[in-house]
mmCIF file of C-alpha atoms and ligand atoms in Angstrom:
data_model
loop_
_atom_site.group_PDB
_atom_site.id
_atom_site.type_symbol
_atom_site.label_atom_id
_atom_site.label_comp_id
_atom_site.label_asym_id
_atom_site.label_seq_id
_atom_site.Cartn_x
_atom_site.Cartn_y
_atom_site.Cartn_z
ATOM 1 C CA UNK A 1 -14.020 -7.206 33.607
ATOM 2 C CA UNK A 2 -13.871 -10.967 33.985
ATOM 3 C CA UNK A 3 -17.644 -11.449 34.374
ATOM 4 C CA UNK A 4 -18.044 -10.682 30.660
ATOM 5 C CA UNK A 5 -15.441 -13.355 29.856
ATOM 6 C CA UNK A 6 -16.827 -16.132 32.023
ATOM 7 C CA UNK A 7 -18.284 -18.495 29.442
ATOM 8 C CA UNK A 8 -18.263 -19.060 25.712
ATOM 9 C CA UNK A 9 -21.805 -17.798 25.377
ATOM 10 C CA UNK A 10 -21.206 -14.622 27.373
ATOM 11 C CA UNK A 11 -18.059 -13.942 25.375
ATOM 12 C CA UNK A 12 -20.073 -14.375 22.215
ATOM 13 C CA UNK A 13 -22.756 -11.996 23.463
ATOM 14 C CA UNK A 14 -20.315 -9.157 24.056
ATOM 15 C CA UNK A 15 -18.043 -9.801 21.070
ATOM 16 C CA UNK A 16 -17.503 -6.586 19.116
ATOM 17 C CA UNK A 17 -16.334 -7.911 15.766
ATOM 18 C CA UNK A 18 -16.901 -10.985 13.645
ATOM 19 C CA UNK A 19 -15.253 -12.606 10.697
ATOM 20 C CA UNK A 20 -17.433 -14.318 8.124
ATOM 21 C CA UNK A 21 -16.493 -15.998 4.832
ATOM 22 C CA UNK A 22 -17.903 -13.070 2.827
ATOM 23 C CA UNK A 23 -15.325 -10.796 4.460
ATOM 24 C CA UNK A 24 -12.474 -12.656 2.791
ATOM 25 C CA UNK A 25 -11.103 -12.445 -0.741
ATOM 26 C CA UNK A 26 -8.884 -15.232 -2.050
ATOM 27 C CA UNK A 27 -6.017 -14.282 -4.388
ATOM 28 C CA UNK A 28 -5.354 -16.901 -7.085
ATOM 29 C CA UNK A 29 -2.491 -17.426 -9.520
ATOM 30 C CA UNK A 30 -3.119 -18.715 -13.034
ATOM 31 C CA UNK A 31 -0.163 -19.708 -15.194
ATOM 32 C CA UNK A 32 -0.542 -20.209 -18.921
ATOM 33 C CA UNK A 33 0.860 -23.297 -20.674
ATOM 34 C CA UNK A 34 1.295 -25.079 -17.342
ATOM 35 C CA UNK A 35 0.831 -28.849 -17.416
ATOM 36 C CA UNK A 36 -0.404 -29.285 -13.847
ATOM 37 C CA UNK A 37 -1.029 -27.130 -10.800
ATOM 38 C CA UNK A 38 2.291 -26.429 -9.129
ATOM 39 C CA UNK A 39 2.992 -25.704 -5.464
ATOM 40 C CA UNK A 40 4.648 -22.384 -4.663
ATOM 41 C CA UNK A 41 7.663 -23.200 -2.503
ATOM 42 C CA UNK A 42 7.635 -20.003 -0.463
ATOM 43 C CA UNK A 43 3.872 -20.212 0.192
ATOM 44 C CA UNK A 44 3.061 -23.716 1.451
ATOM 45 C CA UNK A 45 -0.503 -24.645 0.506
ATOM 46 C CA UNK A 46 -0.722 -22.152 -2.377
ATOM 47 C CA UNK A 47 -0.469 -23.239 -6.016
ATOM 48 C CA UNK A 48 -0.033 -21.834 -9.445
ATOM 49 C CA UNK A 49 -3.201 -23.079 -11.092
ATOM 50 C CA UNK A 50 -3.516 -24.070 -14.731
ATOM 51 C CA UNK A 51 -6.162 -22.514 -16.943
ATOM 52 C CA UNK A 52 -8.164 -25.687 -16.250
ATOM 53 C CA UNK A 53 -7.549 -26.235 -12.527
ATOM 54 C CA UNK A 54 -8.457 -22.644 -11.699
ATOM 55 C CA UNK A 55 -12.084 -23.634 -12.124
ATOM 56 C CA UNK A 56 -11.929 -26.153 -9.260
ATOM 57 C CA UNK A 57 -10.546 -23.735 -6.720
ATOM 58 C CA UNK A 58 -12.925 -20.994 -7.873
ATOM 59 C CA UNK A 59 -15.766 -23.428 -7.186
ATOM 60 C CA UNK A 60 -14.325 -24.106 -3.717
ATOM 61 C CA UNK A 61 -14.246 -20.362 -3.069
ATOM 62 C CA UNK A 62 -17.836 -20.026 -4.184
ATOM 63 C CA UNK A 63 -19.141 -22.885 -2.072
ATOM 64 C CA UNK A 64 -17.198 -21.647 0.966
ATOM 65 C CA UNK A 65 -19.099 -18.362 0.580
ATOM 66 C CA UNK A 66 -16.006 -16.195 0.157
ATOM 67 C CA UNK A 67 -16.573 -12.555 -0.732
ATOM 68 C CA UNK A 68 -14.577 -12.735 -3.948
ATOM 69 C CA UNK A 69 -11.493 -14.065 -5.662
ATOM 70 C CA UNK A 70 -8.685 -11.906 -7.038
ATOM 71 C CA UNK A 71 -6.947 -13.187 -10.149
ATOM 72 C CA UNK A 72 -3.254 -12.841 -10.970
ATOM 73 C CA UNK A 73 -1.802 -14.065 -14.251
ATOM 74 C CA UNK A 74 1.561 -15.746 -14.636
ATOM 75 C CA UNK A 75 2.448 -14.787 -18.175
ATOM 76 C CA UNK A 76 4.698 -16.455 -20.735
ATOM 77 C CA UNK A 77 4.214 -13.557 -23.140
ATOM 78 C CA UNK A 78 6.107 -10.673 -21.577
ATOM 79 C CA UNK A 79 7.356 -7.469 -23.188
ATOM 80 C CA UNK A 80 8.202 -3.867 -22.238
ATOM 81 C CA UNK A 81 4.601 -2.691 -21.927
ATOM 82 C CA UNK A 82 2.858 -5.880 -20.815
ATOM 83 C CA UNK A 83 0.822 -5.871 -24.005
ATOM 84 C CA UNK A 84 -0.585 -9.377 -23.528
ATOM 85 C CA UNK A 85 -2.798 -8.011 -20.744
ATOM 86 C CA UNK A 86 -4.307 -5.412 -23.092
ATOM 87 C CA UNK A 87 -5.173 -7.949 -25.785
ATOM 88 C CA UNK A 88 -8.431 -9.783 -26.402
ATOM 89 C CA UNK A 89 -7.522 -13.467 -26.113
ATOM 90 C CA UNK A 90 -4.584 -12.742 -23.785
ATOM 91 C CA UNK A 91 -4.132 -14.463 -20.425
ATOM 92 C CA UNK A 92 -6.038 -11.821 -18.446
ATOM 93 C CA UNK A 93 -9.005 -12.060 -20.785
ATOM 94 C CA UNK A 94 -8.986 -15.873 -20.782
ATOM 95 C CA UNK A 95 -8.624 -16.408 -17.037
ATOM 96 C CA UNK A 96 -11.396 -13.986 -16.107
ATOM 97 C CA UNK A 97 -13.737 -15.549 -18.659
ATOM 98 C CA UNK A 98 -12.928 -19.029 -17.494
ATOM 99 C CA UNK A 99 -13.744 -18.307 -13.851
ATOM 100 C CA UNK A 100 -16.889 -16.297 -14.641
ATOM 101 C CA UNK A 101 -18.139 -19.032 -16.984
ATOM 102 C CA UNK A 102 -17.695 -21.673 -14.288
ATOM 103 C CA UNK A 103 -18.914 -19.531 -11.358
ATOM 104 C CA UNK A 104 -21.187 -16.742 -12.550
ATOM 105 C CA UNK A 105 -22.230 -15.922 -8.973
ATOM 106 C CA UNK A 106 -18.684 -15.570 -7.686
ATOM 107 C CA UNK A 107 -17.354 -12.005 -7.482
ATOM 108 C CA UNK A 108 -14.216 -11.868 -9.621
ATOM 109 C CA UNK A 109 -11.741 -9.067 -9.048
ATOM 110 C CA UNK A 110 -9.120 -8.428 -11.704
ATOM 111 C CA UNK A 111 -5.820 -7.126 -10.363
ATOM 112 C CA UNK A 112 -4.972 -4.343 -12.789
ATOM 113 C CA UNK A 113 -1.230 -3.966 -13.167
ATOM 114 C CA UNK A 114 1.494 -4.747 -15.655
ATOM 115 C CA UNK A 115 4.289 -6.308 -13.591
ATOM 116 C CA UNK A 116 3.046 -9.847 -14.274
ATOM 117 C CA UNK A 117 3.215 -9.112 -18.009
ATOM 118 C CA UNK A 118 6.370 -6.995 -18.407
ATOM 119 C CA UNK A 119 9.754 -8.581 -19.190
ATOM 120 C CA UNK A 120 11.517 -6.253 -16.691
ATOM 121 C CA UNK A 121 8.953 -6.889 -13.925
ATOM 122 C CA UNK A 122 8.048 -3.249 -13.259
ATOM 123 C CA UNK A 123 4.449 -2.064 -13.033
ATOM 124 C CA UNK A 124 4.529 -0.112 -16.311
ATOM 125 C CA UNK A 125 6.713 0.502 -19.374
ATOM 126 C CA UNK A 126 10.210 1.863 -18.781
ATOM 127 C CA UNK A 127 11.595 5.037 -20.284
ATOM 128 C CA UNK A 128 15.130 5.017 -21.734
ATOM 129 C CA UNK A 129 16.548 5.974 -18.317
ATOM 130 C CA UNK A 130 14.963 2.912 -16.724
ATOM 131 C CA UNK A 131 12.193 4.736 -14.864
ATOM 132 C CA UNK A 132 8.547 3.634 -14.996
ATOM 133 C CA UNK A 133 6.698 6.002 -17.329
ATOM 134 C CA UNK A 134 3.700 7.197 -15.302
ATOM 135 C CA UNK A 135 1.580 8.637 -18.086
ATOM 136 C CA UNK A 136 2.210 5.829 -20.559
ATOM 137 C CA UNK A 137 1.191 3.395 -17.815
ATOM 138 C CA UNK A 138 -2.091 5.121 -17.055
ATOM 139 C CA UNK A 139 -2.932 5.279 -20.725
ATOM 140 C CA UNK A 140 -2.419 1.523 -20.959
ATOM 141 C CA UNK A 141 -4.129 0.673 -17.673
ATOM 142 C CA UNK A 142 -7.442 1.928 -19.073
ATOM 143 C CA UNK A 143 -7.112 -0.539 -21.944
ATOM 144 C CA UNK A 144 -6.270 -3.369 -19.564
ATOM 145 C CA UNK A 145 -9.242 -2.546 -17.339
ATOM 146 C CA UNK A 146 -11.618 -2.667 -20.296
ATOM 147 C CA UNK A 147 -10.249 -6.070 -21.365
ATOM 148 C CA UNK A 148 -10.932 -7.375 -17.848
ATOM 149 C CA UNK A 149 -14.397 -5.815 -17.685
ATOM 150 C CA UNK A 150 -15.337 -7.220 -21.095
ATOM 151 C CA UNK A 151 -14.223 -10.652 -19.916
ATOM 152 C CA UNK A 152 -16.683 -10.334 -17.032
ATOM 153 C CA UNK A 153 -14.631 -8.984 -14.122
ATOM 154 C CA UNK A 154 -16.948 -7.611 -11.439
ATOM 155 C CA UNK A 155 -14.384 -5.259 -9.894
ATOM 156 C CA UNK A 156 -11.146 -3.729 -11.205
ATOM 157 C CA UNK A 157 -8.331 -3.395 -8.666
ATOM 158 C CA UNK A 158 -5.408 -1.274 -9.876
ATOM 159 C CA UNK A 159 -2.249 -2.024 -7.913
ATOM 160 C CA UNK A 160 0.474 -0.130 -9.764
ATOM 161 C CA UNK A 161 0.524 3.087 -7.666
ATOM 162 C CA UNK A 162 0.752 5.327 -10.721
ATOM 163 C CA UNK A 163 -0.551 8.863 -10.233
ATOM 164 C CA UNK A 164 -3.886 9.370 -11.934
ATOM 165 C CA UNK A 165 -4.601 5.686 -12.534
ATOM 166 C CA UNK A 166 -8.023 5.688 -10.901
ATOM 167 C CA UNK A 167 -9.308 8.570 -13.038
ATOM 168 C CA UNK A 168 -7.872 6.939 -16.161
ATOM 169 C CA UNK A 169 -9.576 3.624 -15.421
ATOM 170 C CA UNK A 170 -12.892 5.259 -14.552
ATOM 171 C CA UNK A 171 -12.854 7.184 -17.805
ATOM 172 C CA UNK A 172 -11.944 4.132 -19.871
ATOM 173 C CA UNK A 173 -14.596 1.982 -18.204
ATOM 174 C CA UNK A 174 -17.262 4.632 -18.666
ATOM 175 C CA UNK A 175 -16.311 5.146 -22.317
ATOM 176 C CA UNK A 176 -16.671 1.417 -22.884
ATOM 177 C CA UNK A 177 -20.049 1.508 -21.134
ATOM 178 C CA UNK A 178 -18.943 -0.305 -17.958
ATOM 179 C CA UNK A 179 -20.480 2.432 -15.885
ATOM 180 C CA UNK A 180 -21.409 0.044 -13.084
ATOM 181 C CA UNK A 181 -18.047 -1.689 -12.659
ATOM 182 C CA UNK A 182 -16.528 -0.576 -9.336
ATOM 183 C CA UNK A 183 -12.857 0.187 -8.748
ATOM 184 C CA UNK A 184 -11.108 -1.179 -5.684
ATOM 185 C CA UNK A 185 -8.014 0.999 -5.423
ATOM 186 C CA UNK A 186 -4.807 -0.307 -3.923
ATOM 187 C CA UNK A 187 -4.730 3.223 -2.529
ATOM 188 C CA UNK A 188 -1.984 2.998 0.079
ATOM 189 C CA UNK A 189 0.452 0.396 -1.157
ATOM 190 C CA UNK A 190 3.899 0.350 0.367
ATOM 191 C CA UNK A 191 7.267 -0.667 -1.081
ATOM 192 C CA UNK A 192 7.439 -3.682 1.211
ATOM 193 C CA UNK A 193 9.916 -6.519 1.454
ATOM 194 C CA UNK A 194 7.051 -8.698 2.682
ATOM 195 C CA UNK A 195 6.002 -9.143 -0.978
ATOM 196 C CA UNK A 196 8.925 -11.539 -1.448
ATOM 197 C CA UNK A 197 6.954 -14.765 -1.886
ATOM 198 C CA UNK A 198 4.478 -13.100 -4.284
ATOM 199 C CA UNK A 199 7.256 -12.383 -6.717
ATOM 200 C CA UNK A 200 8.005 -16.093 -6.870
ATOM 201 C CA UNK A 201 4.297 -16.906 -7.019
ATOM 202 C CA UNK A 202 3.490 -14.517 -9.841
ATOM 203 C CA UNK A 203 6.841 -14.873 -11.584
ATOM 204 C CA UNK A 204 7.433 -11.129 -11.560
ATOM 205 C CA UNK A 205 10.794 -10.580 -9.914
ATOM 206 C CA UNK A 206 12.482 -7.347 -10.868
ATOM 207 C CA UNK A 207 15.430 -7.607 -13.237
ATOM 208 C CA UNK A 208 16.821 -4.533 -11.582
ATOM 209 C CA UNK A 209 15.853 -1.719 -9.274
ATOM 210 C CA UNK A 210 12.974 -1.609 -6.838
ATOM 211 C CA UNK A 211 9.510 -0.089 -6.668
ATOM 212 C CA UNK A 212 10.379 2.800 -4.357
ATOM 213 C CA UNK A 213 9.656 5.485 -6.973
ATOM 214 C CA UNK A 214 5.997 4.491 -7.139
ATOM 215 C CA UNK A 215 5.101 2.512 -4.005
ATOM 216 C CA UNK A 216 5.039 4.258 -0.622
ATOM 217 C CA UNK A 217 7.775 4.585 1.974
ATOM 218 C CA UNK A 218 6.965 2.335 4.974
ATOM 219 C CA UNK A 219 7.941 5.236 7.237
ATOM 220 C CA UNK A 220 4.949 7.340 6.170
ATOM 221 C CA UNK A 221 1.427 7.353 7.605
ATOM 222 C CA UNK A 222 0.050 10.833 6.820
ATOM 223 C CA UNK A 223 0.985 10.346 3.189
ATOM 224 C CA UNK A 224 -1.336 7.332 3.048
ATOM 225 C CA UNK A 225 -4.261 9.602 3.837
ATOM 226 C CA UNK A 226 -3.290 11.871 0.932
ATOM 227 C CA UNK A 227 -3.018 8.871 -1.411
ATOM 228 C CA UNK A 228 -6.421 7.588 -0.351
ATOM 229 C CA UNK A 229 -8.035 11.048 -0.668
ATOM 230 C CA UNK A 230 -6.736 11.368 -4.235
ATOM 231 C CA UNK A 231 -8.058 7.953 -5.216
ATOM 232 C CA UNK A 232 -11.480 8.698 -3.739
ATOM 233 C CA UNK A 233 -11.591 12.012 -5.614
ATOM 234 C CA UNK A 234 -10.664 10.228 -8.828
ATOM 235 C CA UNK A 235 -13.553 7.813 -8.386
ATOM 236 C CA UNK A 236 -12.403 4.854 -6.277
ATOM 237 C CA UNK A 237 -15.390 2.936 -4.902
ATOM 238 C CA UNK A 238 -13.385 0.928 -2.376
ATOM 239 C CA UNK A 239 -9.909 1.433 -1.002
ATOM 240 C CA UNK A 240 -7.174 -0.894 0.180
ATOM 241 C CA UNK A 241 -4.173 -0.733 2.458
ATOM 242 C CA UNK A 242 -1.295 -3.052 1.713
ATOM 243 C CA UNK A 243 0.541 -4.824 3.360
ATOM 244 C CA UNK A 244 -1.721 -5.747 6.251
ATOM 245 C CA UNK A 245 -0.259 -6.755 9.594
ATOM 246 C CA UNK A 246 2.525 -4.190 9.991
ATOM 247 C CA UNK A 247 0.188 -1.466 8.700
ATOM 248 C CA UNK A 248 -2.891 -1.792 10.937
ATOM 249 C CA UNK A 249 -2.428 1.795 12.112
ATOM 250 C CA UNK A 250 -2.727 2.979 8.523
ATOM 251 C CA UNK A 251 -5.796 0.813 7.995
ATOM 252 C CA UNK A 252 -7.385 2.236 11.128
ATOM 253 C CA UNK A 253 -6.701 5.834 10.121
ATOM 254 C CA UNK A 254 -8.001 5.309 6.589
ATOM 255 C CA UNK A 255 -11.246 3.779 7.828
ATOM 256 C CA UNK A 256 -11.727 6.468 10.492
ATOM 257 C CA UNK A 257 -10.951 9.329 8.113
ATOM 258 C CA UNK A 258 -12.917 8.347 5.045
ATOM 259 C CA UNK A 259 -15.483 5.750 6.122
ATOM 260 C CA UNK A 260 -15.083 4.030 2.754
ATOM 261 C CA UNK A 261 -15.397 0.309 2.129
ATOM 262 C CA UNK A 262 -11.848 -0.454 3.227
ATOM 263 C CA UNK A 263 -9.822 -3.583 2.560
ATOM 264 C CA UNK A 264 -6.562 -4.916 3.903
ATOM 265 C CA UNK A 265 -4.224 -7.115 1.897
ATOM 266 C CA UNK A 266 -2.773 -9.793 4.144
ATOM 267 C CA UNK A 267 0.117 -10.389 1.781
ATOM 268 C CA UNK A 268 2.278 -13.297 0.757
ATOM 269 C CA UNK A 269 5.039 -12.642 3.308
ATOM 270 C CA UNK A 270 2.519 -12.503 6.162
ATOM 271 C CA UNK A 271 1.014 -15.802 5.067
ATOM 272 C CA UNK A 272 4.483 -17.333 4.727
ATOM 273 C CA UNK A 273 5.419 -16.220 8.255
ATOM 274 C CA UNK A 274 2.489 -18.140 9.718
ATOM 275 C CA UNK A 275 3.038 -21.212 7.588
ATOM 276 C CA UNK A 276 6.749 -21.518 8.315
ATOM 277 C CA UNK A 277 6.304 -20.719 11.998
ATOM 278 C CA UNK A 278 3.693 -23.481 12.158
ATOM 279 C CA UNK A 279 5.968 -25.900 10.285
ATOM 280 C CA UNK A 280 8.630 -25.159 12.897
ATOM 281 C CA UNK A 281 6.131 -25.986 15.631
ATOM 282 C CA UNK A 282 6.067 -22.423 16.938
ATOM 283 C CA UNK A 283 2.344 -21.816 16.553
ATOM 284 C CA UNK A 284 -0.949 -23.234 15.334
ATOM 285 C CA UNK A 285 -1.545 -22.034 11.772
ATOM 286 C CA UNK A 286 -5.336 -22.361 11.798
ATOM 287 C CA UNK A 287 -5.788 -20.508 15.078
ATOM 288 C CA UNK A 288 -3.288 -17.825 14.147
ATOM 289 C CA UNK A 289 -4.959 -17.215 10.787
ATOM 290 C CA UNK A 290 -8.389 -16.865 12.394
ATOM 291 C CA UNK A 291 -7.056 -14.488 15.034
ATOM 292 C CA UNK A 292 -5.360 -12.404 12.368
ATOM 293 C CA UNK A 293 -8.605 -12.035 10.443
ATOM 294 C CA UNK A 294 -10.442 -10.878 13.562
ATOM 295 C CA UNK A 295 -7.722 -8.315 14.209
ATOM 296 C CA UNK A 296 -8.031 -6.914 10.695
ATOM 297 C CA UNK A 297 -11.756 -6.551 11.252
ATOM 298 C CA UNK A 298 -11.221 -4.905 14.655
ATOM 299 C CA UNK A 299 -8.807 -2.412 13.057
ATOM 300 C CA UNK A 300 -11.508 -1.398 10.588
ATOM 301 C CA UNK A 301 -11.260 -3.682 7.572
ATOM 302 C CA UNK A 302 -14.523 -4.423 5.818
ATOM 303 C CA UNK A 303 -12.731 -7.241 4.062
ATOM 304 C CA UNK A 304 -9.349 -8.948 3.872
ATOM 305 C CA UNK A 305 -7.486 -10.294 0.886
ATOM 306 C CA UNK A 306 -5.827 -13.389 2.236
ATOM 307 C CA UNK A 307 -4.275 -16.644 1.058
ATOM 308 C CA UNK A 308 -5.763 -18.202 4.199
ATOM 309 C CA UNK A 309 -9.360 -17.450 3.143
ATOM 310 C CA UNK A 310 -10.400 -21.070 2.567
ATOM 311 C CA UNK A 311 -8.589 -22.294 5.696
ATOM 312 C CA UNK A 312 -10.311 -19.682 7.847
ATOM 313 C CA UNK A 313 -13.727 -20.175 6.232
ATOM 314 C CA UNK A 314 -13.506 -23.898 7.041
ATOM 315 C CA UNK A 315 -13.303 -23.071 10.752
ATOM 316 C CA UNK A 316 -16.332 -20.771 10.826
HETATM 317 C C1 LIG B 1 1.910 -6.170 -8.165
HETATM 318 C C2 LIG B 1 1.401 -6.789 -6.926
HETATM 319 C C3 LIG B 1 2.176 -7.223 -5.851
HETATM 320 C C4 LIG B 1 1.294 -7.801 -4.952
HETATM 321 C C5 LIG B 1 0.024 -7.702 -5.490
HETATM 322 N N1 LIG B 1 0.108 -7.056 -6.717
HETATM 323 C C6 LIG B 1 3.628 -7.228 -5.644
HETATM 324 C C7 LIG B 1 4.432 -6.020 -5.725
HETATM 325 O O1 LIG B 1 3.923 -4.890 -5.788
HETATM 326 O O2 LIG B 1 5.649 -6.168 -5.732
HETATM 327 C C8 LIG B 1 1.707 -8.420 -3.654
HETATM 328 C C9 LIG B 1 0.807 -9.425 -3.103
HETATM 329 C C10 LIG B 1 1.416 -10.272 -2.059
HETATM 330 O O3 LIG B 1 2.600 -10.140 -1.697
HETATM 331 O O4 LIG B 1 0.693 -11.142 -1.568
HETATM 332 N N2 LIG B 1 1.428 -4.919 -8.483
HETATM 333 ZN ZN1 LIG B 2 2.479 -4.242 -10.438
#
């Protein structure tokens, strides 16, 4: 076995997987009425961008050759339904327009969910008993998707884990004549504690409760295949598994079973683990991030959503 590992060039010749900038998608946070870009304490190196500074980092993503950016809004106009995200002139509309105006060639993915825009932090409006109302959410998510598509979003990525959301978005997009806008479904999204830093980043901590009635139980693998099958049947063009690192088995099974364009979300907590381990001198952040990306690719990911996208692209 060692003859094939003898030199750099032989290793390169027999290498099975690669990671290129176009395989990575950079998530970005845009906060309205923010005076200057602000570091996120639990994610060293990641910022909440202003509606102005977002353009600079989008340009960096474009010139690094990244596959896409994914936009998250940090709203100051929250209510029970997250209505600001369904409104022309709202933050979602403005941030997508801003990035597409500055970087028309850059693929812009709009995260489609309500938790960044609801005052309670859940992914859809609450009923009187405090439960997320599935059918009200999917009715609204179609409206939100159309706002994002009108603003120029190239892909819509629903992350709320409501039943029927893919069909609802497809129908709304088609009715509004966005017949060519693909849907990247957060198809198997787990109720994970590794999202911790994201909730600080996106300012969407839950007032009470958790997301266990709509996101998946980390104990389940077969169920992920059923979730993904439903989303494909409803019209998903690409599917995603989230989180990433602790769920590589799920990623592998989804890719093997369906052969769809399959993405992994290397989430905030995974990024934070590397950063803080590196700060403690335990490992080399750059090398670890690159290795992680290769492992996602080996496990079957066509692409990876990762906060390390620019740092990895720089090394390639
Ligand atoms: C919200 C959403 C979350 C993430 C992306 N979209 C958080 C959650 O579901 O609680 C997590 C991303 C990350 O942790 O990096 N629908
Ligand atoms: Zn959500």
